[in-house]
Amino acid sequence: MPAQTDDYQYLREFYRPWGSARYFINERLREARESNAPADAVRRDDDGTWKTIDDIFSDNLRRTLGLPPTIVTPDNIGKVAAWLKNELTPVPGGRHVYLLHCADIKDALATWDYFNGREGVHMVDLDRPLERITDRPVLRVVLAG
């Protein structure tokens, strides 16, 4: 039987920038096929749960996968906050800046309100230069290490 080369495109692209060896990627593909992972799976967590493109909030990673940035709304803000807390580990004493794209100014204000004053959040502000480039409000969230 010939090898499949067109399934799990995002899983393939997820590991490619890290310089993962072909055998490693092939093993991830085998796991995805055997467990009937979603077609848009990117990686598997330690508990066996498959993460999909809907679980990726990093602008850089989404760009690498050929996806647009996540637009933060009241419906997904909790998921974005959980991702920031779990996936990003600031360097002790350092700062990590993350940009959140919002659908409109109302959602930007709700997002600012949600993050402002939360533990680990150093600062939240509107990134005006990016807002002019994207035509959407962009919040800059700075996490304290």
Tab-separated table of C-alpha atoms in Angstrom, residues 6-132:
chain	number	residue	atom	x	y	z
A	6	ASP	CA	-1.749	14.407	1.743
A	7	ASP	CA	-3.379	13.690	5.108
A	8	TYR	CA	-2.738	15.626	8.316
A	9	GLN	CA	-1.191	18.610	6.550
A	10	TYR	CA	-1.115	20.754	9.718
A	11	LEU	CA	0.583	18.035	11.758
A	12	ARG	CA	3.294	17.812	9.070
A	13	GLU	CA	3.739	21.598	9.014
A	14	PHE	CA	3.728	21.854	12.816
A	15	TYR	CA	6.858	19.710	13.192
A	16	ARG	CA	8.732	20.855	10.069
A	17	PRO	CA	9.987	24.236	11.443
A	18	TRP	CA	11.444	22.464	14.477
A	19	GLY	CA	13.707	20.436	12.204
A	20	SER	CA	12.071	17.168	13.255
A	21	ALA	CA	13.459	14.083	11.528
A	22	ARG	CA	11.287	12.413	8.894
A	23	TYR	CA	10.950	9.246	11.022
A	24	PHE	CA	9.624	11.358	13.938
A	25	ILE	CA	6.995	13.016	11.737
A	26	ASN	CA	6.070	9.651	10.208
A	27	GLU	CA	5.563	8.229	13.706
A	28	ARG	CA	3.236	11.151	14.592
A	29	LEU	CA	1.328	10.526	11.344
A	30	ARG	CA	0.988	6.831	12.191
A	31	GLU	CA	-0.378	7.728	15.643
A	32	ALA	CA	-2.839	10.181	14.088
A	33	ARG	CA	-4.103	7.610	11.595
A	34	GLU	CA	-4.386	4.807	14.150
A	35	SER	CA	-6.252	6.956	16.660
A	36	ASN	CA	-8.449	8.518	13.975
A	37	ALA	CA	-7.297	12.034	14.907
A	38	PRO	CA	-9.191	15.022	13.479
A	39	ALA	CA	-8.029	16.000	9.980
A	40	ASP	CA	-6.830	19.376	11.313
A	41	ALA	CA	-4.791	17.859	14.175
A	42	VAL	CA	-1.470	19.535	14.965
A	43	ARG	CA	-0.062	17.563	17.877
A	44	ARG	CA	-0.994	15.128	20.614
A	45	ASP	CA	-0.887	16.038	24.301
A	46	ASP	CA	0.601	13.729	26.939
A	47	ASP	CA	-2.926	12.672	27.932
A	48	GLY	CA	-3.630	11.500	24.355
A	49	THR	CA	-5.838	14.440	23.382
A	50	TRP	CA	-5.252	15.807	19.892
A	51	LYS	CA	-4.794	19.568	19.569
A	52	THR	CA	-6.203	21.045	16.376
A	53	ILE	CA	-5.712	24.321	14.552
A	54	ASP	CA	-8.487	25.778	16.733
A	55	ASP	CA	-6.178	25.309	19.748
A	56	ILE	CA	-3.296	27.286	18.206
A	57	PHE	CA	-3.250	30.954	19.184
A	58	SER	CA	0.380	31.888	18.462
A	59	ASP	CA	0.482	34.339	15.539
A	60	ASN	CA	3.861	33.007	14.414
A	61	LEU	CA	2.765	29.383	14.464
A	62	ARG	CA	-0.538	30.155	12.752
A	63	ARG	CA	1.397	32.036	10.037
A	64	THR	CA	3.741	29.026	9.646
A	65	LEU	CA	0.697	26.784	9.192
A	66	GLY	CA	-0.761	29.187	6.604
A	67	LEU	CA	-3.576	30.296	8.917
A	68	PRO	CA	-4.837	33.795	9.739
A	69	PRO	CA	-4.435	35.124	13.297
A	70	THR	CA	-7.036	34.127	15.882
A	71	ILE	CA	-9.594	36.870	16.449
A	72	VAL	CA	-10.317	37.174	20.165
A	73	THR	CA	-14.013	37.444	21.025
A	74	PRO	CA	-16.005	37.042	24.256
A	75	ASP	CA	-16.778	33.487	23.068
A	76	ASN	CA	-13.138	32.326	22.984
A	77	ILE	CA	-11.394	34.632	25.463
A	78	GLY	CA	-11.317	31.977	28.198
A	79	LYS	CA	-9.654	29.526	25.826
A	80	VAL	CA	-7.098	32.168	24.774
A	81	ALA	CA	-6.376	32.994	28.426
A	82	ALA	CA	-5.883	29.310	29.269
A	83	TRP	CA	-3.500	28.972	26.333
A	84	LEU	CA	-1.480	31.988	27.445
A	85	LYS	CA	-1.221	30.552	30.944
A	86	ASN	CA	-0.372	26.978	29.916
A	87	GLU	CA	1.631	27.338	26.715
A	88	LEU	CA	3.731	30.418	27.364
A	89	THR	CA	6.283	30.240	30.127
A	90	PRO	CA	7.960	33.625	30.555
A	91	VAL	CA	11.616	33.664	31.482
A	92	PRO	CA	11.940	34.382	35.233
A	93	GLY	CA	12.409	38.108	35.625
A	94	GLY	CA	11.712	38.612	31.915
A	95	ARG	CA	8.704	39.585	29.877
A	96	HIS	CA	6.784	37.914	27.078
A	97	VAL	CA	4.722	40.095	24.746
A	98	TYR	CA	1.721	38.590	23.012
A	99	LEU	CA	-0.554	40.323	20.507
A	100	LEU	CA	-4.285	39.617	20.602
A	101	HIS	CA	-6.291	40.526	17.498
A	102	CYS	CA	-9.864	41.567	18.276
A	103	ALA	CA	-12.876	41.750	15.970
A	104	ASP	CA	-13.815	45.291	16.975
A	105	ILE	CA	-13.234	47.901	19.685
A	106	LYS	CA	-16.053	46.461	21.849
A	107	ASP	CA	-14.331	43.064	21.910
A	108	ALA	CA	-10.966	44.768	22.490
A	109	LEU	CA	-12.350	46.543	25.564
A	110	ALA	CA	-13.867	43.297	26.876
A	111	THR	CA	-10.534	41.532	26.316
A	112	TRP	CA	-8.609	44.342	28.025
A	113	ASP	CA	-11.017	44.156	30.953
A	114	TYR	CA	-10.575	40.372	31.163
A	115	PHE	CA	-6.770	40.447	31.270
A	116	ASN	CA	-6.121	43.684	33.175
A	117	GLY	CA	-5.074	42.918	36.739
A	118	ARG	CA	-4.832	39.141	36.270
A	119	GLU	CA	-1.995	37.312	37.971
A	120	GLY	CA	1.064	37.147	35.728
A	121	VAL	CA	-0.147	39.941	33.446
A	122	HIS	CA	2.207	42.911	33.647
A	123	MET	CA	0.450	45.214	31.196
A	124	VAL	CA	-2.367	45.323	28.629
A	125	ASP	CA	-2.639	48.133	26.112
A	126	LEU	CA	-3.898	48.881	22.627
A	127	ASP	CA	-1.176	48.567	20.008
A	128	ARG	CA	-2.062	51.532	17.790
A	129	PRO	CA	0.573	50.996	15.039
A	130	LEU	CA	-0.606	47.419	14.457
A	131	GLU	CA	-4.229	48.492	14.582
A	132	ARG	CA	-3.545	50.765	11.611
